[in-house]
Tab-separated table of C-alpha atoms in Angstrom:
chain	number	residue	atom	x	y	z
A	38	UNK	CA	-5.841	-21.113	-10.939
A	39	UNK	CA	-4.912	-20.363	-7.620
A	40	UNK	CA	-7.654	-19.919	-5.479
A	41	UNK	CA	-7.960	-18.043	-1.697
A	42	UNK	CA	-11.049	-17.917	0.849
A	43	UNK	CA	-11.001	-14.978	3.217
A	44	UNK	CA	-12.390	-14.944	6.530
A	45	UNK	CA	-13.540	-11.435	7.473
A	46	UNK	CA	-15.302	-8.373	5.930
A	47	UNK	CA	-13.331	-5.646	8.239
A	48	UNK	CA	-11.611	-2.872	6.014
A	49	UNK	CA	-8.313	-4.982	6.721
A	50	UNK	CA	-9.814	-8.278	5.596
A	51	UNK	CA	-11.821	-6.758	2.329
A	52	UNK	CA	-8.415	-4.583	1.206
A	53	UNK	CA	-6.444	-7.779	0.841
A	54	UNK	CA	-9.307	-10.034	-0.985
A	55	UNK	CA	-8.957	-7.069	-2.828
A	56	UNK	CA	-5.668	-7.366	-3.260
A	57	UNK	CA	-5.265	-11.033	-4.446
A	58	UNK	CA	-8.221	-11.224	-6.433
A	59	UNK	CA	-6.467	-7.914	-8.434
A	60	UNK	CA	-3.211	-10.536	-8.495
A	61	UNK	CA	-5.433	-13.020	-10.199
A	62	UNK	CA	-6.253	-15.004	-7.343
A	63	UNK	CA	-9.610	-16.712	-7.408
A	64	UNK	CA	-10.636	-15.258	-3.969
A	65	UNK	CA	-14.042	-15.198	-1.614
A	66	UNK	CA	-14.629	-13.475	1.331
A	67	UNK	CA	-16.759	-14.686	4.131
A	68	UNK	CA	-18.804	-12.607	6.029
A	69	UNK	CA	-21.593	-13.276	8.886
A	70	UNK	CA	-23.882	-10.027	8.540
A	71	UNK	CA	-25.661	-11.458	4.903
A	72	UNK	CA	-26.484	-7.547	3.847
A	73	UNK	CA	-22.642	-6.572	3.492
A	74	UNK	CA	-22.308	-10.042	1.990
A	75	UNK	CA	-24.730	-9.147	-0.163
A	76	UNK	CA	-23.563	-5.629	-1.484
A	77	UNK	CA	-19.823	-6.852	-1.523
A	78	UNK	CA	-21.366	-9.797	-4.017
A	79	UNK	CA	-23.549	-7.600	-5.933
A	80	UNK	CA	-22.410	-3.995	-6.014
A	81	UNK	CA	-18.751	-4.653	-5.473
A	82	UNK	CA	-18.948	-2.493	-1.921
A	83	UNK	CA	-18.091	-2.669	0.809
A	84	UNK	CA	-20.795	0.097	2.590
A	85	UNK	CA	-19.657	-0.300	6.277
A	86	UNK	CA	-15.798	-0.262	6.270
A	87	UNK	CA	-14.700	0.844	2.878
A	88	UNK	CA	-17.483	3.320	1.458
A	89	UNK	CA	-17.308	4.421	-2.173
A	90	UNK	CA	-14.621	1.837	-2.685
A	91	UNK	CA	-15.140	-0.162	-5.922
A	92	UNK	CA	-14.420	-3.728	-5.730
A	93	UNK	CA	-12.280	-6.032	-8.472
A	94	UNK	CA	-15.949	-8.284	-10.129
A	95	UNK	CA	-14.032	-11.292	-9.841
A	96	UNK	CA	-14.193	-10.727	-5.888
A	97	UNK	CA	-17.173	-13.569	-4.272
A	98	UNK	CA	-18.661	-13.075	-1.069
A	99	UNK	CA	-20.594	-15.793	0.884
A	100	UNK	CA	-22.258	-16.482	4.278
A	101	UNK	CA	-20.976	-20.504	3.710
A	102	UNK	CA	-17.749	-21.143	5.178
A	103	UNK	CA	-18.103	-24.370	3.451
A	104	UNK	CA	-18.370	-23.166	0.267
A	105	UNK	CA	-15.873	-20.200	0.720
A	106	UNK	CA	-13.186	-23.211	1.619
A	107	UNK	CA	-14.037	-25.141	-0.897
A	108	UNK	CA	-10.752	-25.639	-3.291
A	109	UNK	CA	-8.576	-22.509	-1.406
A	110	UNK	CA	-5.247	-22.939	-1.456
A	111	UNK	CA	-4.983	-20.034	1.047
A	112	UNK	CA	-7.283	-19.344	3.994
A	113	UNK	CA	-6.817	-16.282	5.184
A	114	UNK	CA	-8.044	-15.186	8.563
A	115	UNK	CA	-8.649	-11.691	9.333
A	116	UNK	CA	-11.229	-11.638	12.237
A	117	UNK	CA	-10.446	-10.053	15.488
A	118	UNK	CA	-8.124	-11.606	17.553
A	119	UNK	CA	-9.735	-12.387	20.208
A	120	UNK	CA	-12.600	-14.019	18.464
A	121	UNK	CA	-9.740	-16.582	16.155
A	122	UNK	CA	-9.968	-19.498	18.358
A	123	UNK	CA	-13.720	-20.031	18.461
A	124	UNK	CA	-14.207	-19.215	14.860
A	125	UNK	CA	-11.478	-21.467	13.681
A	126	UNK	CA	-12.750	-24.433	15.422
A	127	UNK	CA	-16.454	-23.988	13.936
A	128	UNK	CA	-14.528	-23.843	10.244
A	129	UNK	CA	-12.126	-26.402	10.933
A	130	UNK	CA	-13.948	-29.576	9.175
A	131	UNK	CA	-14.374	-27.613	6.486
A	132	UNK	CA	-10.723	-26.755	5.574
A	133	UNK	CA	-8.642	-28.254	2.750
A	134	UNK	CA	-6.444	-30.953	3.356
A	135	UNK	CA	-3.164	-28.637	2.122
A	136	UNK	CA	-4.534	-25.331	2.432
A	137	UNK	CA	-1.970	-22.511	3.526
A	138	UNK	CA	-3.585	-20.873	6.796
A	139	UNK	CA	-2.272	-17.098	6.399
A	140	UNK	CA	-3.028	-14.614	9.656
A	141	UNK	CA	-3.798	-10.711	8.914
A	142	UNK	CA	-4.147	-10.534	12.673
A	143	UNK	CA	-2.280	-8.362	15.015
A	144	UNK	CA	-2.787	-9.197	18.614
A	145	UNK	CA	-2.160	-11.711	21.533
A	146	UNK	CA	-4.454	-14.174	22.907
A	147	UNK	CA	-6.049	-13.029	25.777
A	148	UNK	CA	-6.094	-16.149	29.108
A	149	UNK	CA	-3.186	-18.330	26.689
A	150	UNK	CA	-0.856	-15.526	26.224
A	151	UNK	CA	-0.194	-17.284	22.004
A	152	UNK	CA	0.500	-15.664	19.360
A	153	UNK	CA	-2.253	-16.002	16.488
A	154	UNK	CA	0.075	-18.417	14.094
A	155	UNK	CA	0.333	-20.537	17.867
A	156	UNK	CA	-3.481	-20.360	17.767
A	157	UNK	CA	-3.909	-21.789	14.324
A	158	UNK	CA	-1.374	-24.497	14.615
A	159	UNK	CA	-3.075	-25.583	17.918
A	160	UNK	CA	-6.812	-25.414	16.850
A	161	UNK	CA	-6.415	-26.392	13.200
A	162	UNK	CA	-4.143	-28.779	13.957
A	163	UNK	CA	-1.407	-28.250	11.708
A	164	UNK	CA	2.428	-27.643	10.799
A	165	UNK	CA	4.102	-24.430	11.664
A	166	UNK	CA	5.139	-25.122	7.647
A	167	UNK	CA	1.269	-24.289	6.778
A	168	UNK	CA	1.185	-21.702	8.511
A	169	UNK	CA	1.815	-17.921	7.018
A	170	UNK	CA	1.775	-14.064	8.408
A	171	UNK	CA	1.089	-11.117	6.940
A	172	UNK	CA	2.338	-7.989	8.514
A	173	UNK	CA	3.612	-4.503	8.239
A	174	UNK	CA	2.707	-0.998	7.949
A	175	UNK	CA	-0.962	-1.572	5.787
A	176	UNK	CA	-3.082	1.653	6.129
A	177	UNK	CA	-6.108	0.376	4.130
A	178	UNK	CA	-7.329	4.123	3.965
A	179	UNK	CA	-3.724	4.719	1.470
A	180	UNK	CA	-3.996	0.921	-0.143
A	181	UNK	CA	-7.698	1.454	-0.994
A	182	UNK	CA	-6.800	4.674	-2.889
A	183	UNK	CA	-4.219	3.109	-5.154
A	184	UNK	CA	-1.360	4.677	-3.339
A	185	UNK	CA	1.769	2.205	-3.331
A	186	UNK	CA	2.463	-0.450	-0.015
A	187	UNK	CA	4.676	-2.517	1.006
A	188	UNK	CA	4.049	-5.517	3.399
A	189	UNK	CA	6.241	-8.494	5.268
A	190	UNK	CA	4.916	-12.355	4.597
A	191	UNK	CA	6.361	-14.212	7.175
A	192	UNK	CA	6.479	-18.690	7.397
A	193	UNK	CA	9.270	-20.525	8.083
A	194	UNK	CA	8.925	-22.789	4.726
A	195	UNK	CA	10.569	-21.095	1.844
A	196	UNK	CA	7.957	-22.551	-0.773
A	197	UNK	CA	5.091	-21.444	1.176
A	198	UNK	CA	6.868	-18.196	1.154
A	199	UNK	CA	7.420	-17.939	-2.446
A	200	UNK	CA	3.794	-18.938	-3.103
A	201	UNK	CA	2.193	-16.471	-0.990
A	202	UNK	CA	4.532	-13.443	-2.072
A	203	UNK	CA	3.531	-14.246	-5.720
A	204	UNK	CA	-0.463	-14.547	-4.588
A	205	UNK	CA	-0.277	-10.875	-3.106
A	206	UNK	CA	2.163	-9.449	-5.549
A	207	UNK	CA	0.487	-6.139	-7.232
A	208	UNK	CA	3.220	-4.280	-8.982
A	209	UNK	CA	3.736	-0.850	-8.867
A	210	UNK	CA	0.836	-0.758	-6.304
A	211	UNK	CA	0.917	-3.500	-3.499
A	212	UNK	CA	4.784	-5.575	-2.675
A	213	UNK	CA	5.318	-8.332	-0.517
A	214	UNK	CA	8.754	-8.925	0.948
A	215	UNK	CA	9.202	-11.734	3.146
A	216	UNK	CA	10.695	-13.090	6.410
A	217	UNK	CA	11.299	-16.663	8.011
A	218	UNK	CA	10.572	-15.122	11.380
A	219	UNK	CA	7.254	-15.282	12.033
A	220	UNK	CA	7.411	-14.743	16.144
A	221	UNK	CA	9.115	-11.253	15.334
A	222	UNK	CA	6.308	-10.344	12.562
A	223	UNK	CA	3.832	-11.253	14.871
A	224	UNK	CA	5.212	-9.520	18.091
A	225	UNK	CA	5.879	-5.973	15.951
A	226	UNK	CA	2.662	-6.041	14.368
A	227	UNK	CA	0.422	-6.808	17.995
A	228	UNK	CA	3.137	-4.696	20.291
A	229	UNK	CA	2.878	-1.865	18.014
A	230	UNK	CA	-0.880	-1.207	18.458
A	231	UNK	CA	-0.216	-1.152	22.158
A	232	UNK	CA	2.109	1.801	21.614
A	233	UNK	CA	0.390	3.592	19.221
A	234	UNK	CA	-2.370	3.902	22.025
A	235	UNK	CA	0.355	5.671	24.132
A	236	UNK	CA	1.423	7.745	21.675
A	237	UNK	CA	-1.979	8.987	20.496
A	238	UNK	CA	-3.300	9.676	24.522
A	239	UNK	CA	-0.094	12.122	24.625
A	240	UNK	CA	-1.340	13.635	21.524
A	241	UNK	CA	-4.624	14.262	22.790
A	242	UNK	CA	-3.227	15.225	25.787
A	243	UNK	CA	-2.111	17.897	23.595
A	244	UNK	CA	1.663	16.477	23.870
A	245	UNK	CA	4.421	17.514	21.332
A	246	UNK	CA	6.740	15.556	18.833
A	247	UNK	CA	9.844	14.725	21.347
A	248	UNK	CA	6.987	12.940	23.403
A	249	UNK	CA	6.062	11.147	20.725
A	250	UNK	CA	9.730	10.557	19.422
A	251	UNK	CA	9.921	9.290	22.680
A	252	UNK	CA	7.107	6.656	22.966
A	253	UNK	CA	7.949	5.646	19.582
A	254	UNK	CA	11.622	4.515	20.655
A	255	UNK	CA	11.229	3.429	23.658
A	256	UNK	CA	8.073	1.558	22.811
A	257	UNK	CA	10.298	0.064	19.172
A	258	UNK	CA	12.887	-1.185	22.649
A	259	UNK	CA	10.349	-2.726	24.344
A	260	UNK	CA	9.266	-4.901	21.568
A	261	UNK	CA	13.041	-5.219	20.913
A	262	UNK	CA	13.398	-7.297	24.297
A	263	UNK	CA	10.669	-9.322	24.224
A	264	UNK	CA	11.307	-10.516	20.713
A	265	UNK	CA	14.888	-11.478	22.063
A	266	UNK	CA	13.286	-12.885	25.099
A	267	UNK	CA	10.821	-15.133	22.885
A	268	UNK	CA	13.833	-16.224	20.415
A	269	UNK	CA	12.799	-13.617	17.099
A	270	UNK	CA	15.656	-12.363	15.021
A	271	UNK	CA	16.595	-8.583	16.289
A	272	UNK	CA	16.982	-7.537	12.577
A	273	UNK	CA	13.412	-7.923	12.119
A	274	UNK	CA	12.451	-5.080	14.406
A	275	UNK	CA	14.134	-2.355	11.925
A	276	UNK	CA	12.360	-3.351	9.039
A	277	UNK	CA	9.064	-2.887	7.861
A	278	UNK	CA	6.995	-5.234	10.066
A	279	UNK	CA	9.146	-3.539	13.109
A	280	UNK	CA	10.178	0.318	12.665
A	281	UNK	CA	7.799	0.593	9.635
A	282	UNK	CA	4.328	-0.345	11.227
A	283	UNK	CA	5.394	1.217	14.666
A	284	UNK	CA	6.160	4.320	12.909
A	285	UNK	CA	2.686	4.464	10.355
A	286	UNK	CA	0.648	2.874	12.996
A	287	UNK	CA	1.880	6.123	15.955
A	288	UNK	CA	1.783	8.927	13.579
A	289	UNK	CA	-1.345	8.245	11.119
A	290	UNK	CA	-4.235	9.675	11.486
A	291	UNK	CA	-5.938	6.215	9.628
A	292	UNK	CA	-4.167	4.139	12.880
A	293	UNK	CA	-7.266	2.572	14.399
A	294	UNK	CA	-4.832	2.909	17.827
A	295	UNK	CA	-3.746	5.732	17.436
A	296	UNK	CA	-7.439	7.527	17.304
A	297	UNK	CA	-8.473	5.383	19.946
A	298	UNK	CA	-5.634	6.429	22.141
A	299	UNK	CA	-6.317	10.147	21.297
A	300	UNK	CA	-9.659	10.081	22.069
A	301	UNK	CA	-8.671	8.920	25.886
A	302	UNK	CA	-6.057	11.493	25.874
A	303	UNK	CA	-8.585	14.071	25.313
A	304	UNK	CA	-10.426	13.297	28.416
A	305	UNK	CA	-13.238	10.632	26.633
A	306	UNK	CA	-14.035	7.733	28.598
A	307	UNK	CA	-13.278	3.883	27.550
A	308	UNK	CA	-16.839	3.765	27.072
A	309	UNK	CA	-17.350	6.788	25.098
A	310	UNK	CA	-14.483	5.997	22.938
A	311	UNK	CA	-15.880	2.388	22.439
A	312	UNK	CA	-19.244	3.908	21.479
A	313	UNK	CA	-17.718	6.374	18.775
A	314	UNK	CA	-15.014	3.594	17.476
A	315	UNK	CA	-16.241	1.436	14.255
A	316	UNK	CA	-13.498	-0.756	13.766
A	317	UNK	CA	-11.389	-2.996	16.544
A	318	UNK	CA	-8.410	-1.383	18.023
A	319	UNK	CA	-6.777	-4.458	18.480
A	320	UNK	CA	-4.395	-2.575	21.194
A	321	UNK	CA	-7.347	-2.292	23.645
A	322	UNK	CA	-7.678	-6.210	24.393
A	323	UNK	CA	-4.086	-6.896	23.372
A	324	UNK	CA	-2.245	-4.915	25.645
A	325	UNK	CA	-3.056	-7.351	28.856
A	326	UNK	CA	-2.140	-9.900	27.465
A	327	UNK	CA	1.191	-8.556	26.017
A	328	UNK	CA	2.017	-7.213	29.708
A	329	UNK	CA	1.021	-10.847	30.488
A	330	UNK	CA	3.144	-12.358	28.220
A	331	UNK	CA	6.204	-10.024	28.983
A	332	UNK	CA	6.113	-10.600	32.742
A	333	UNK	CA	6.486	-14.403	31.863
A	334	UNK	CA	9.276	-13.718	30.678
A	335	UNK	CA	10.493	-11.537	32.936
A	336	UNK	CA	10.663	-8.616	30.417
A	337	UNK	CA	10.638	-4.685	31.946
A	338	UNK	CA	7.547	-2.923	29.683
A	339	UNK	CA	6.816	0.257	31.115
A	340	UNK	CA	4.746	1.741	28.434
A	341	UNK	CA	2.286	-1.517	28.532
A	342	UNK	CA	2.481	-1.346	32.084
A	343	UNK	CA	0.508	2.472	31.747
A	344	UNK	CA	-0.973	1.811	28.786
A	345	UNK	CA	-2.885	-1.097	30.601
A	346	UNK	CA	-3.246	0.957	33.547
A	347	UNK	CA	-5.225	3.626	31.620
A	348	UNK	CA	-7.583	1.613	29.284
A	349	UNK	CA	-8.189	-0.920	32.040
A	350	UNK	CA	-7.664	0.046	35.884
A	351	UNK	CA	-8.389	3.489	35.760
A	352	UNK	CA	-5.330	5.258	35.785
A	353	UNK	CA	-5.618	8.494	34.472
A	354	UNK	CA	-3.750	9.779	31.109
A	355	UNK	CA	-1.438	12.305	33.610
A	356	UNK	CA	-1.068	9.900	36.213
A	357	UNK	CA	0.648	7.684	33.327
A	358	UNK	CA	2.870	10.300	31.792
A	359	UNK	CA	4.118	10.748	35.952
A	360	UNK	CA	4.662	7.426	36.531
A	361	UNK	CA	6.741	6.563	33.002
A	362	UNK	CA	9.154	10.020	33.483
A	363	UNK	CA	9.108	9.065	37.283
A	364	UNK	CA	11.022	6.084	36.431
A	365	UNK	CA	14.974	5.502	37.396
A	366	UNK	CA	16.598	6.337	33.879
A	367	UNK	CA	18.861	2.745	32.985
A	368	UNK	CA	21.821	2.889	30.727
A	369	UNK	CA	21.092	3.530	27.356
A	370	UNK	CA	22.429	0.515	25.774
A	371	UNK	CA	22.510	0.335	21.549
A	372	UNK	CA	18.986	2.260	22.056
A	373	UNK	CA	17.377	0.140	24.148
């Protein structure tokens, strides 16, 4: 029997040991805080981040990364990004010899500028072969409920591939598709938080749809050109771990991002909004280092460029919106 440990009690991380224990996947979540441990092990709750949520029996939950890794086939990590690298170097003597490391991560590391799959390979030393991503447009608030999702499993070994898409297959309710290109998965899923924070300060800012159809394409561009600049297949960016998230991650209320962009909009401060935000808007930390990585590159992204300005130098939400329609238009070239 196949067997998965998952790092992580978040909504994010609990939704998919939810969903691979429900595709008969011997799975265990790890957790550090031993009372949600506790009630995910006993009552099959999560109370903190998925309230009123029953959980499959079979589900484990443990304090011991030791004996969560014990046997997995597939780790999966779904911690905050910026937290991966010393986390994964505490469980690192504890992992399986041909364990499949899979990220449910969405941002960029902040100082290195990596990509979380770059992260893994580096700290737990290992092949970009054992190495997976998942991605895509995942509101947990719609999976929780039963209502049907779609994601994107991205590795560049076709076996590992196969493997994974069958450990997180729940038909009608939850499908997998997958994709070789794991450096466009990863880009669409961490660029698109960055965006969603733009688009949900103009709606607080009490901005209409075309602004918003506006962010939303021009933001889907500037992911376009880094993930050309950084060598990721351009077709990726129209499908579901491109278009898809971008589009369910700027226009849902459930977007983590999206509130936390909305909340600025509407005149709260970054502290305020921190204090009133349960969850990790992975866009908040993420966006430095994606205008980081993009100037590296030598990659124009205006909407980073305010979106950093706003949550981190104290640019205010209508000083952005001058500054980006302030710009000299450029050619509009294929949409981009």
């Amino acid at each position: 029997m196949t067997k998965a440990a998952v790092f992580g009690t978040g909504s994010w991380g609990t939704t998919f040991a939810m969903i691979l224990a429900r595709a008969g996947v011997r799975t265990t979540l790890w957790g550090r805080r031993p009372e949600i441990v506790e009630a995910i092990d006993r009552r099959h709750e999560n109370p903190d981040y998925l309230p009123g949520v029953l959980l499959p029996e079979t589900l484990r939950a443990t304090t011991d990364p030791a004996r969560a890794l014990d046997g997995a086939d597939f780790v999966v990590l779904g911690v905050p990004s910026q937290t991966l690298r010393e986390n994964l170097t505490l469980w690192k003597p504890h992992l399986p010899d041909d364990a499949v490391l899979v990220s449910l991560m969405k941002g960029i590391e902040l100082g290195t500028t990596k990509r979380m799959s770059e992260v893994i390979c580096e700290v737990a030393e290992v092949p970009q072969e054992r190495v997976a991503v998942v991605s895509g447009p995942n509101l947990v608030g719609e999976i929780v409920r039963g209502q049907p999702a779609a994601t994107v499993v991205a590795c560049p070994d076709e076996r590992t591939l196969e493997r994974l898409q069958e450990a997180c297959h729940v038909p009608p309710w939850f499908r997998p598709y997958t994709n070789p290109d794991v450096v466009g998965v990863e880009l669409g899923g961490a660029v698109k938080n960055v965006i969603a924070l733009a688009v949900g300060v103009a709606v607080g800012m009490g901005m209409g749809d075309n602004v918003a159809a506006m962010l939303m394409t021009r933001g889907l561009a500037e992911i376009s050109r880094l993930g050309a600049a950084l060598g990721a297949d351009p077709h990726t960016f129209a499908g579901l771990a491109g278009m898809g998230d971008l589009v369910a991650t700027c226009t849902s209320p459930l977007s983590r991002n999206r509130t936390f962009g909305e909340n600025l909009g509407k005149g709260m401060t970054l502290a305020e909004v921190v204090a009133v935000t349960k969850q990790t808007a992975e866009g908040v930390k993420s966006c430095e280092s994606v205008l980081e990585l993009a100037r590296k590159h030598d990659v124009e992204m205006p909407i980073t460029e305010v979106v950093v300005g706003v949550v981190h130098d104290g640019m205010t939400p209508e000083e952005a919106g001058v500054l980006l329609m302030s710009r000299t238009p450029k050619p509009e070239r294929y949409g981009v």
